[in-house]
PDB file of C-alpha atoms and ligand atoms in Angstrom:
ATOM      1  CA  MET A   1     154.607 115.064 101.109  1.00  0.00           C
ATOM      2  CA  ASN A   2     155.580 115.438  97.463  1.00  0.00           C
ATOM      3  CA  HIS A   3     158.663 113.899  95.906  1.00  0.00           C
ATOM      4  CA  ASP A   4     160.501 117.203  95.251  1.00  0.00           C
ATOM      5  CA  LEU A   5     160.166 118.326  98.869  1.00  0.00           C
ATOM      6  CA  ARG A   6     161.297 114.925 100.085  1.00  0.00           C
ATOM      7  CA  SER A   7     164.479 115.122  98.003  1.00  0.00           C
ATOM      8  CA  TYR A   8     165.051 118.727  99.075  1.00  0.00           C
ATOM      9  CA  VAL A   9     164.817 117.727 102.773  1.00  0.00           C
ATOM     10  CA  SER A  10     167.127 114.785 102.134  1.00  0.00           C
ATOM     11  CA  THR A  11     169.684 117.185 100.599  1.00  0.00           C
ATOM     12  CA  LEU A  12     169.340 119.542 103.581  1.00  0.00           C
ATOM     13  CA  LEU A  13     169.895 116.706 106.033  1.00  0.00           C
ATOM     14  CA  LYS A  14     172.655 115.149 103.917  1.00  0.00           C
ATOM     15  CA  GLU A  15     171.009 111.807 104.698  1.00  0.00           C
ATOM     16  CA  SER A  16     168.796 109.485 102.695  1.00  0.00           C
ATOM     17  CA  ILE A  17     165.144 109.304 103.761  1.00  0.00           C
ATOM     18  CA  ILE A  18     163.825 105.824 104.462  1.00  0.00           C
ATOM     19  CA  LYS A  19     160.259 106.601 105.474  1.00  0.00           C
ATOM     20  CA  VAL A  20     157.892 109.531 106.058  1.00  0.00           C
ATOM     21  CA  PHE A  21     154.923 109.268 108.467  1.00  0.00           C
ATOM     22  CA  SER A  22     152.110 111.785 109.050  1.00  0.00           C
ATOM     23  CA  VAL A  23     151.923 113.051 112.654  1.00  0.00           C
ATOM     24  CA  GLN A  24     148.499 114.022 114.027  1.00  0.00           C
ATOM     25  CA  GLY A  25     147.758 116.584 116.715  1.00  0.00           C
ATOM     26  CA  GLY A  26     148.668 119.977 115.242  1.00  0.00           C
ATOM     27  CA  ASP A  27     145.971 122.629 114.875  1.00  0.00           C
ATOM     28  CA  ILE A  28     147.751 124.700 112.323  1.00  0.00           C
ATOM     29  CA  SER A  29     150.309 122.920 110.185  1.00  0.00           C
ATOM     30  CA  LYS A  30     150.760 119.537 108.546  1.00  0.00           C
ATOM     31  CA  ALA A  31     153.346 117.507 110.447  1.00  0.00           C
ATOM     32  CA  TYR A  32     155.589 114.577 109.534  1.00  0.00           C
ATOM     33  CA  ARG A  33     158.125 112.263 111.061  1.00  0.00           C
ATOM     34  CA  ILE A  34     161.055 111.623 108.727  1.00  0.00           C
ATOM     35  CA  ASP A  35     163.254 108.588 109.306  1.00  0.00           C
ATOM     36  CA  THR A  36     166.776 108.310 107.927  1.00  0.00           C
ATOM     37  CA  PRO A  37     169.059 105.308 108.521  1.00  0.00           C
ATOM     38  CA  LYS A  38     170.347 106.746 111.819  1.00  0.00           C
ATOM     39  CA  ASN A  39     167.974 109.553 112.917  1.00  0.00           C
ATOM     40  CA  SER A  40     164.378 110.777 113.110  1.00  0.00           C
ATOM     41  CA  TYR A  41     163.288 114.335 112.314  1.00  0.00           C
ATOM     42  CA  PHE A  42     160.080 116.318 112.740  1.00  0.00           C
ATOM     43  CA  LEU A  43     158.882 118.479 109.838  1.00  0.00           C
ATOM     44  CA  LYS A  44     156.048 121.021 109.888  1.00  0.00           C
ATOM     45  CA  LEU A  45     154.627 122.389 106.636  1.00  0.00           C
ATOM     46  CA  ASN A  46     152.336 125.344 106.128  1.00  0.00           C
ATOM     47  CA  GLY A  47     151.289 127.105 102.928  1.00  0.00           C
ATOM     48  CA  ALA A  48     149.698 130.195 104.562  1.00  0.00           C
ATOM     49  CA  ILE A  49     151.001 133.643 103.596  1.00  0.00           C
ATOM     50  CA  ASN A  50     152.528 134.365 107.027  1.00  0.00           C
ATOM     51  CA  ALA A  51     153.745 130.784 107.625  1.00  0.00           C
ATOM     52  CA  LYS A  52     157.450 131.551 107.214  1.00  0.00           C
ATOM     53  CA  LYS A  53     157.172 134.291 109.828  1.00  0.00           C
ATOM     54  CA  MET A  54     155.288 131.898 112.114  1.00  0.00           C
ATOM     55  CA  PHE A  55     158.002 129.259 111.830  1.00  0.00           C
ATOM     56  CA  GLN A  56     160.722 131.869 112.255  1.00  0.00           C
ATOM     57  CA  SER A  57     159.201 133.062 115.528  1.00  0.00           C
ATOM     58  CA  GLU A  58     158.569 129.484 116.691  1.00  0.00           C
ATOM     59  CA  ALA A  59     162.230 128.644 116.008  1.00  0.00           C
ATOM     60  CA  HIS A  60     163.307 131.801 117.847  1.00  0.00           C
ATOM     61  CA  GLY A  61     161.154 130.865 120.878  1.00  0.00           C
ATOM     62  CA  LEU A  62     162.501 127.303 120.929  1.00  0.00           C
ATOM     63  CA  GLN A  63     166.071 128.598 120.778  1.00  0.00           C
ATOM     64  CA  LEU A  64     165.425 131.223 123.468  1.00  0.00           C
ATOM     65  CA  ILE A  65     164.128 128.566 125.871  1.00  0.00           C
ATOM     66  CA  ARG A  66     166.873 126.124 124.909  1.00  0.00           C
ATOM     67  CA  LYS A  67     169.603 128.689 125.644  1.00  0.00           C
ATOM     68  CA  THR A  68     168.463 128.985 129.279  1.00  0.00           C
ATOM     69  CA  SER A  69     169.434 125.301 129.874  1.00  0.00           C
ATOM     70  CA  THR A  70     166.493 125.001 132.274  1.00  0.00           C
ATOM     71  CA  ILE A  71     164.184 122.840 130.144  1.00  0.00           C
ATOM     72  CA  LYS A  72     164.792 121.165 126.812  1.00  0.00           C
ATOM     73  CA  THR A  73     163.297 121.999 123.440  1.00  0.00           C
ATOM     74  CA  PRO A  74     163.816 120.030 120.214  1.00  0.00           C
ATOM     75  CA  LYS A  75     166.872 121.219 118.321  1.00  0.00           C
ATOM     76  CA  VAL A  76     165.865 123.316 115.291  1.00  0.00           C
ATOM     77  CA  LEU A  77     167.712 122.314 112.109  1.00  0.00           C
ATOM     78  CA  ALA A  78     166.194 124.619 109.497  1.00  0.00           C
ATOM     79  CA  TYR A  79     163.277 126.858 108.584  1.00  0.00           C
ATOM     80  CA  ASP A  80     162.658 128.261 105.142  1.00  0.00           C
ATOM     81  CA  THR A  81     160.279 128.004 102.190  1.00  0.00           C
ATOM     82  CA  PHE A  82     160.297 125.396  99.480  1.00  0.00           C
ATOM     83  CA  GLU A  83     158.270 126.397  96.431  1.00  0.00           C
ATOM     84  CA  ASP A  84     155.169 127.955  98.081  1.00  0.00           C
ATOM     85  CA  THR A  85     155.334 126.077 101.351  1.00  0.00           C
ATOM     86  CA  ALA A  86     157.052 127.164 104.554  1.00  0.00           C
ATOM     87  CA  PHE A  87     158.710 124.469 106.624  1.00  0.00           C
ATOM     88  CA  LEU A  88     160.296 124.006 110.030  1.00  0.00           C
ATOM     89  CA  LEU A  89     162.613 121.064 110.524  1.00  0.00           C
ATOM     90  CA  MET A  90     163.710 119.870 113.963  1.00  0.00           C
ATOM     91  CA  GLU A  91     164.808 116.894 115.986  1.00  0.00           C
ATOM     92  CA  PHE A  92     162.047 114.272 116.476  1.00  0.00           C
ATOM     93  CA  ILE A  93     161.351 113.462 120.131  1.00  0.00           C
ATOM     94  CA  GLU A  94     160.138 109.874 120.706  1.00  0.00           C
ATOM     95  CA  ASN A  95     157.598 110.430 123.439  1.00  0.00           C
ATOM     96  CA  LYS A  96     155.370 108.688 125.970  1.00  0.00           C
ATOM     97  CA  SER A  97     152.512 109.674 128.256  1.00  0.00           C
ATOM     98  CA  PRO A  98     153.754 111.404 131.416  1.00  0.00           C
ATOM     99  CA  SER A  99     154.146 109.567 134.746  1.00  0.00           C
ATOM    100  CA  SER A 100     153.646 111.499 137.960  1.00  0.00           C
ATOM    101  CA  GLU A 101     157.456 111.757 138.289  1.00  0.00           C
ATOM    102  CA  ASP A 102     157.683 113.201 134.735  1.00  0.00           C
ATOM    103  CA  SER A 103     155.022 115.821 135.588  1.00  0.00           C
ATOM    104  CA  LYS A 104     156.964 116.717 138.730  1.00  0.00           C
ATOM    105  CA  ASN A 105     160.125 117.238 136.651  1.00  0.00           C
ATOM    106  CA  LEU A 106     158.180 119.347 134.156  1.00  0.00           C
ATOM    107  CA  GLY A 107     156.973 121.517 137.087  1.00  0.00           C
ATOM    108  CA  LEU A 108     160.490 121.911 138.477  1.00  0.00           C
ATOM    109  CA  GLN A 109     162.018 122.756 135.104  1.00  0.00           C
ATOM    110  CA  LEU A 110     159.246 125.192 134.177  1.00  0.00           C
ATOM    111  CA  ALA A 111     159.839 126.970 137.503  1.00  0.00           C
ATOM    112  CA  ALA A 112     163.552 127.190 136.611  1.00  0.00           C
ATOM    113  CA  LEU A 113     162.638 128.682 133.198  1.00  0.00           C
ATOM    114  CA  HIS A 114     160.418 131.228 134.955  1.00  0.00           C
ATOM    115  CA  LYS A 115     163.351 132.370 137.058  1.00  0.00           C
ATOM    116  CA  CYS A 116     165.028 133.658 133.875  1.00  0.00           C
ATOM    117  CA  THR A 117     164.333 137.358 133.852  1.00  0.00           C
ATOM    118  CA  SER A 118     164.856 140.501 131.766  1.00  0.00           C
ATOM    119  CA  GLU A 119     164.643 144.288 132.178  1.00  0.00           C
ATOM    120  CA  ASP A 120     161.291 144.696 130.424  1.00  0.00           C
ATOM    121  CA  PHE A 121     158.045 142.866 129.821  1.00  0.00           C
ATOM    122  CA  GLY A 122     157.612 141.676 126.219  1.00  0.00           C
ATOM    123  CA  LEU A 123     160.310 140.639 123.759  1.00  0.00           C
ATOM    124  CA  GLY A 124     162.459 142.208 121.055  1.00  0.00           C
ATOM    125  CA  GLN A 125     160.284 140.535 118.404  1.00  0.00           C
ATOM    126  CA  ASP A 126     156.585 139.813 117.910  1.00  0.00           C
ATOM    127  CA  ASN A 127     155.293 136.277 117.484  1.00  0.00           C
ATOM    128  CA  PHE A 128     152.035 134.353 117.090  1.00  0.00           C
ATOM    129  CA  ILE A 129     149.483 132.774 119.360  1.00  0.00           C
ATOM    130  CA  GLY A 130     147.994 129.994 117.262  1.00  0.00           C
ATOM    131  CA  SER A 131     147.740 131.708 113.890  1.00  0.00           C
ATOM    132  CA  LEU A 132     146.986 135.157 115.385  1.00  0.00           C
ATOM    133  CA  ALA A 133     149.608 137.876 115.657  1.00  0.00           C
ATOM    134  CA  GLN A 134     150.900 138.450 119.195  1.00  0.00           C
ATOM    135  CA  SER A 135     152.558 141.814 119.820  1.00  0.00           C
ATOM    136  CA  ASN A 136     155.493 141.802 122.234  1.00  0.00           C
ATOM    137  CA  THR A 137     156.252 145.543 122.282  1.00  0.00           C
ATOM    138  CA  GLN A 138     158.223 146.067 125.462  1.00  0.00           C
ATOM    139  CA  HIS A 139     156.856 147.881 128.525  1.00  0.00           C
ATOM    140  CA  LYS A 140     158.297 148.711 131.918  1.00  0.00           C
ATOM    141  CA  THR A 141     155.188 147.569 133.801  1.00  0.00           C
ATOM    142  CA  TRP A 142     153.212 144.354 133.577  1.00  0.00           C
ATOM    143  CA  LEU A 143     149.978 146.352 133.863  1.00  0.00           C
ATOM    144  CA  ASP A 144     150.735 148.307 130.675  1.00  0.00           C
ATOM    145  CA  PHE A 145     152.030 145.270 128.844  1.00  0.00           C
ATOM    146  CA  TYR A 146     149.039 143.103 129.717  1.00  0.00           C
ATOM    147  CA  ILE A 147     146.484 145.789 128.845  1.00  0.00           C
ATOM    148  CA  TYR A 148     148.061 147.202 125.658  1.00  0.00           C
ATOM    149  CA  GLU A 149     149.729 144.127 124.148  1.00  0.00           C
ATOM    150  CA  ARG A 150     147.411 141.355 125.312  1.00  0.00           C
ATOM    151  CA  LEU A 151     143.819 142.314 126.200  1.00  0.00           C
ATOM    152  CA  LEU A 152     143.164 145.334 123.965  1.00  0.00           C
ATOM    153  CA  PRO A 153     144.314 143.810 120.637  1.00  0.00           C
ATOM    154  CA  GLN A 154     142.124 140.727 121.211  1.00  0.00           C
ATOM    155  CA  LEU A 155     139.124 142.792 122.386  1.00  0.00           C
ATOM    156  CA  GLU A 156     139.474 144.965 119.278  1.00  0.00           C
ATOM    157  CA  LEU A 157     139.749 141.939 116.990  1.00  0.00           C
ATOM    158  CA  ALA A 158     136.640 140.398 118.588  1.00  0.00           C
ATOM    159  CA  GLN A 159     134.744 143.625 117.848  1.00  0.00           C
ATOM    160  CA  GLN A 160     135.974 143.688 114.241  1.00  0.00           C
ATOM    161  CA  LYS A 161     134.832 140.100 113.848  1.00  0.00           C
ATOM    162  CA  ARG A 162     131.478 141.003 115.457  1.00  0.00           C
ATOM    163  CA  LEU A 163     132.008 138.421 118.181  1.00  0.00           C
ATOM    164  CA  LEU A 164     131.747 141.082 120.911  1.00  0.00           C
ATOM    165  CA  SER A 165     129.926 144.422 120.829  1.00  0.00           C
ATOM    166  CA  LYS A 166     131.498 147.707 121.914  1.00  0.00           C
ATOM    167  CA  ASN A 167     129.198 147.789 124.944  1.00  0.00           C
ATOM    168  CA  GLU A 168     130.383 144.401 126.116  1.00  0.00           C
ATOM    169  CA  CYS A 169     134.055 145.483 126.054  1.00  0.00           C
ATOM    170  CA  PRO A 170     135.370 147.278 129.155  1.00  0.00           C
ATOM    171  CA  SER A 171     137.063 150.693 128.802  1.00  0.00           C
ATOM    172  CA  ILE A 172     140.833 150.993 129.306  1.00  0.00           C
ATOM    173  CA  GLN A 173     140.131 152.842 132.570  1.00  0.00           C
ATOM    174  CA  LYS A 174     137.907 150.032 133.842  1.00  0.00           C
ATOM    175  CA  ILE A 175     140.503 147.373 132.953  1.00  0.00           C
ATOM    176  CA  GLU A 176     143.201 149.407 134.687  1.00  0.00           C
ATOM    177  CA  ASP A 177     141.093 149.828 137.838  1.00  0.00           C
ATOM    178  CA  VAL A 178     140.464 146.085 138.071  1.00  0.00           C
ATOM    179  CA  LEU A 179     143.996 144.936 137.320  1.00  0.00           C
ATOM    180  CA  GLU A 180     145.967 147.530 139.278  1.00  0.00           C
ATOM    181  CA  SER A 181     145.304 145.977 142.686  1.00  0.00           C
ATOM    182  CA  LEU A 182     145.915 142.441 141.374  1.00  0.00           C
ATOM    183  CA  PHE A 183     149.226 143.165 139.599  1.00  0.00           C
ATOM    184  CA  VAL A 184     151.570 143.929 142.490  1.00  0.00           C
ATOM    185  CA  ASP A 185     155.316 143.265 142.570  1.00  0.00           C
ATOM    186  CA  ILE A 186     155.471 141.346 139.284  1.00  0.00           C
ATOM    187  CA  LYS A 187     158.851 140.772 137.613  1.00  0.00           C
ATOM    188  CA  PRO A 188     159.471 139.685 134.004  1.00  0.00           C
ATOM    189  CA  ALA A 189     159.819 135.888 133.637  1.00  0.00           C
ATOM    190  CA  LEU A 190     160.556 133.978 130.435  1.00  0.00           C
ATOM    191  CA  LEU A 191     157.310 132.201 129.474  1.00  0.00           C
ATOM    192  CA  HIS A 192     156.420 129.393 127.120  1.00  0.00           C
ATOM    193  CA  GLY A 193     153.376 131.490 126.303  1.00  0.00           C
ATOM    194  CA  ASP A 194     150.953 128.765 125.103  1.00  0.00           C
ATOM    195  CA  LEU A 195     151.348 125.990 127.651  1.00  0.00           C
ATOM    196  CA  TRP A 196     148.486 123.552 127.075  1.00  0.00           C
ATOM    197  CA  SER A 197     148.966 119.782 127.349  1.00  0.00           C
ATOM    198  CA  GLY A 198     149.674 119.425 123.597  1.00  0.00           C
ATOM    199  CA  ASN A 199     152.663 121.754 123.865  1.00  0.00           C
ATOM    200  CA  TYR A 200     155.032 119.645 125.910  1.00  0.00           C
ATOM    201  CA  LEU A 201     156.430 116.186 125.294  1.00  0.00           C
ATOM    202  CA  ILE A 202     157.981 113.647 127.637  1.00  0.00           C
ATOM    203  CA  SER A 203     160.708 111.715 125.847  1.00  0.00           C
ATOM    204  CA  LYS A 204     160.964 107.936 126.273  1.00  0.00           C
ATOM    205  CA  ASP A 205     163.656 108.423 128.967  1.00  0.00           C
ATOM    206  CA  GLY A 206     161.425 110.851 130.934  1.00  0.00           C
ATOM    207  CA  THR A 207     162.927 114.172 129.822  1.00  0.00           C
ATOM    208  CA  PRO A 208     160.406 117.045 129.476  1.00  0.00           C
ATOM    209  CA  TYR A 209     160.523 119.082 126.239  1.00  0.00           C
ATOM    210  CA  LEU A 210     158.601 122.258 125.474  1.00  0.00           C
ATOM    211  CA  ILE A 211     157.299 122.623 121.900  1.00  0.00           C
ATOM    212  CA  ASP A 212     155.382 125.256 119.916  1.00  0.00           C
ATOM    213  CA  PRO A 213     156.102 128.279 122.172  1.00  0.00           C
ATOM    214  CA  ALA A 214     154.731 131.832 121.956  1.00  0.00           C
ATOM    215  CA  SER A 215     157.427 133.146 124.301  1.00  0.00           C
ATOM    216  CA  TYR A 216     157.936 136.552 125.892  1.00  0.00           C
ATOM    217  CA  TYR A 217     158.797 137.956 129.319  1.00  0.00           C
ATOM    218  CA  GLY A 218     155.666 138.190 131.445  1.00  0.00           C
ATOM    219  CA  HIS A 219     154.167 137.123 134.743  1.00  0.00           C
ATOM    220  CA  TYR A 220     154.927 133.459 135.452  1.00  0.00           C
ATOM    221  CA  GLU A 221     151.322 132.722 136.418  1.00  0.00           C
ATOM    222  CA  VAL A 222     150.363 133.165 132.728  1.00  0.00           C
ATOM    223  CA  ASP A 223     151.795 129.708 131.879  1.00  0.00           C
ATOM    224  CA  ILE A 224     150.024 128.222 134.904  1.00  0.00           C
ATOM    225  CA  ALA A 225     146.755 129.847 133.788  1.00  0.00           C
ATOM    226  CA  MET A 226     147.035 128.295 130.322  1.00  0.00           C
ATOM    227  CA  SER A 227     147.962 124.890 131.780  1.00  0.00           C
ATOM    228  CA  LYS A 228     144.703 124.974 133.782  1.00  0.00           C
ATOM    229  CA  LEU A 229     142.411 126.227 131.029  1.00  0.00           C
ATOM    230  CA  PHE A 230     141.384 122.831 129.657  1.00  0.00           C
ATOM    231  CA  GLY A 231     141.431 120.422 132.601  1.00  0.00           C
ATOM    232  CA  GLY A 232     144.883 121.054 134.066  1.00  0.00           C
ATOM    233  CA  PHE A 233     148.087 119.027 134.374  1.00  0.00           C
ATOM    234  CA  ASP A 234     148.854 116.349 136.996  1.00  0.00           C
ATOM    235  CA  THR A 235     148.825 117.535 140.651  1.00  0.00           C
ATOM    236  CA  SER A 236     152.528 116.592 140.963  1.00  0.00           C
ATOM    237  CA  PHE A 237     153.272 119.275 138.339  1.00  0.00           C
ATOM    238  CA  TYR A 238     151.649 122.043 140.446  1.00  0.00           C
ATOM    239  CA  GLU A 239     153.154 120.787 143.740  1.00  0.00           C
ATOM    240  CA  ALA A 240     156.660 120.851 142.259  1.00  0.00           C
ATOM    241  CA  TYR A 241     156.117 124.203 140.557  1.00  0.00           C
ATOM    242  CA  PHE A 242     154.731 125.980 143.629  1.00  0.00           C
ATOM    243  CA  SER A 243     157.449 124.586 145.877  1.00  0.00           C
ATOM    244  CA  ASN A 244     159.704 126.896 143.818  1.00  0.00           C
ATOM    245  CA  LEU A 245     157.540 129.893 142.963  1.00  0.00           C
ATOM    246  CA  LYS A 246     155.148 131.657 145.244  1.00  0.00           C
ATOM    247  CA  SER A 247     151.412 132.132 144.987  1.00  0.00           C
ATOM    248  CA  ASP A 248     149.291 134.518 147.081  1.00  0.00           C
ATOM    249  CA  LYS A 249     145.692 135.386 147.855  1.00  0.00           C
ATOM    250  CA  ASN A 250     145.209 136.944 144.405  1.00  0.00           C
ATOM    251  CA  THR A 251     146.701 134.089 142.357  1.00  0.00           C
ATOM    252  CA  SER A 252     143.344 132.494 141.547  1.00  0.00           C
ATOM    253  CA  ALA A 253     141.875 135.838 140.375  1.00  0.00           C
ATOM    254  CA  ARG A 254     144.972 136.556 138.249  1.00  0.00           C
ATOM    255  CA  ILE A 255     144.752 133.075 136.744  1.00  0.00           C
ATOM    256  CA  GLU A 256     141.220 133.865 135.540  1.00  0.00           C
ATOM    257  CA  ILE A 257     142.391 137.225 134.206  1.00  0.00           C
ATOM    258  CA  TYR A 258     145.212 135.476 132.299  1.00  0.00           C
ATOM    259  CA  GLN A 259     142.819 132.798 131.033  1.00  0.00           C
ATOM    260  CA  PHE A 260     140.680 135.663 129.742  1.00  0.00           C
ATOM    261  CA  TYR A 261     143.390 136.438 127.146  1.00  0.00           C
ATOM    262  CA  TYR A 262     143.505 132.829 125.941  1.00  0.00           C
ATOM    263  CA  LEU A 263     139.703 132.648 125.839  1.00  0.00           C
ATOM    264  CA  LEU A 264     139.589 135.823 123.717  1.00  0.00           C
ATOM    265  CA  VAL A 265     142.188 134.229 121.418  1.00  0.00           C
ATOM    266  CA  HIS A 266     139.996 131.107 121.150  1.00  0.00           C
ATOM    267  CA  LEU A 267     136.942 133.271 120.495  1.00  0.00           C
ATOM    268  CA  ASN A 268     138.789 135.052 117.692  1.00  0.00           C
ATOM    269  CA  LEU A 269     140.209 131.844 116.231  1.00  0.00           C
ATOM    270  CA  PHE A 270     137.291 129.438 116.609  1.00  0.00           C
ATOM    271  CA  GLY A 271     134.249 131.688 116.960  1.00  0.00           C
ATOM    272  CA  HIS A 272     131.097 131.938 119.020  1.00  0.00           C
ATOM    273  CA  SER A 273     131.441 128.659 120.967  1.00  0.00           C
ATOM    274  CA  TYR A 274     133.876 130.497 123.284  1.00  0.00           C
ATOM    275  CA  TYR A 275     131.530 133.427 123.872  1.00  0.00           C
ATOM    276  CA  GLY A 276     130.017 131.944 127.065  1.00  0.00           C
ATOM    277  CA  SER A 277     133.414 131.559 128.788  1.00  0.00           C
ATOM    278  CA  VAL A 278     134.495 135.047 127.696  1.00  0.00           C
ATOM    279  CA  PHE A 279     131.202 136.506 128.887  1.00  0.00           C
ATOM    280  CA  SER A 280     131.440 134.942 132.347  1.00  0.00           C
ATOM    281  CA  ILE A 281     134.869 136.563 132.948  1.00  0.00           C
ATOM    282  CA  LEU A 282     133.621 139.896 131.605  1.00  0.00           C
ATOM    283  CA  LYS A 283     130.687 139.684 134.004  1.00  0.00           C
ATOM    284  CA  LYS A 284     132.752 138.586 137.007  1.00  0.00           C
ATOM    285  CA  TYR A 285     135.599 141.142 136.729  1.00  0.00           C
ATOM    286  CA  PHE A 286     134.626 143.982 134.435  1.00  0.00           C
TER     287      PHE A 286
HETATM  288  P1  ADP B 301     150.844 122.969 115.352  1.00  0.00           P
HETATM  289  O1  ADP B 301     151.753 124.166 115.372  1.00  0.00           O
HETATM  290  O2  ADP B 301     150.258 122.730 114.007  1.00  0.00           O
HETATM  291  O3  ADP B 301     149.803 122.992 116.469  1.00  0.00           O
HETATM  292  P2  ADP B 301     152.589 121.258 116.898  1.00  0.00           P
HETATM  293  O4  ADP B 301     153.923 121.915 116.946  1.00  0.00           O
HETATM  294  O5  ADP B 301     151.735 121.378 118.114  1.00  0.00           O
HETATM  295  O6  ADP B 301     151.794 121.702 115.596  1.00  0.00           O
HETATM  296  O7  ADP B 301     152.842 119.721 116.560  1.00  0.00           O
HETATM  297  C1  ADP B 301     151.777 118.814 116.345  1.00  0.00           C
HETATM  298  C2  ADP B 301     152.002 117.528 117.150  1.00  0.00           C
HETATM  299  O8  ADP B 301     153.204 116.899 116.717  1.00  0.00           O
HETATM  300  C3  ADP B 301     152.211 117.804 118.645  1.00  0.00           C
HETATM  301  O9  ADP B 301     151.017 117.786 119.380  1.00  0.00           O
HETATM  302  C4  ADP B 301     153.130 116.685 119.062  1.00  0.00           C
HETATM  303  O10 ADP B 301     152.377 115.548 119.434  1.00  0.00           O
HETATM  304  C5  ADP B 301     153.917 116.377 117.818  1.00  0.00           C
HETATM  305  N1  ADP B 301     155.267 116.992 117.848  1.00  0.00           N
HETATM  306  C6  ADP B 301     155.577 118.318 117.785  1.00  0.00           C
HETATM  307  N2  ADP B 301     156.900 118.514 117.787  1.00  0.00           N
HETATM  308  C7  ADP B 301     157.464 117.283 117.854  1.00  0.00           C
HETATM  309  C8  ADP B 301     158.816 116.814 117.898  1.00  0.00           C
HETATM  310  N3  ADP B 301     159.840 117.657 117.828  1.00  0.00           N
HETATM  311  N4  ADP B 301     159.011 115.478 117.989  1.00  0.00           N
HETATM  312  C9  ADP B 301     157.974 114.617 118.041  1.00  0.00           C
HETATM  313  N5  ADP B 301     156.693 114.996 117.993  1.00  0.00           N
HETATM  314  C10 ADP B 301     156.421 116.303 117.898  1.00  0.00           C
END
């Protein structure tokens, strides 16, 4: 981090900075821990053109979740640009690897978050999934929202990027026919929206925190689908979660359908290595 930015952050915090450490683990931004005499802060930096918008929507998602008082998120202190670099400054959470009890608490608190509802599916503002735009235009039905705001934009992007051909992509009618019988009695639930194992932290005292959200109101099984995409969380997480929210005979099919969105996102972000997983869902359902 350069000297000018360091002094700017120090002025913002109204504290002197003792030490700055690089933090590994982010896909998208550079990350730092900033220590002052009494506190620690977490700073993300990104020089991309849309980075300020990305940080703005991340801050909005963190605040939206925080306001529900169901599960914690780090407190956001500022987001802005300094020279040509966007930044997001928040509380630093000293963390540890999760015990089975911590995973249980994460499951219980996520279920509480998912009980927060709204009139419509979507959100008043768009956000990002990774570095890709994620449209949250509101719809009255989950079927419409999931087709028009989730699957179609990613299928179209994959065609533009020549990662899928037109023939491989199902028609709107076909998608509707498949999903209609699976999407029954679904109510809007506030989601994290990108819940893989790198997007929650357990603080040293065992408190779960959600980070890096791509929030909107959708079906609660979407967060479960993402949590299972790369290996899954601890069994105590799922036991606690499903003691609060119901599953039914179509849950496992819906989970694959929801993973399909994230796999398309990975295909569009990281390329052909995700084609095989995308193809097997296309073949199985469409
Ligand atoms: P990116 O948006 O680039 O993927 P993340 O928000 O996922 O970045 O942050 C990168 C890593 O930094 C995370 O995997 C996590 O380990 C750590 N991290 C994120 N936020 C905090 C925080 N508030 N306090 C402590 N560590 C954090």
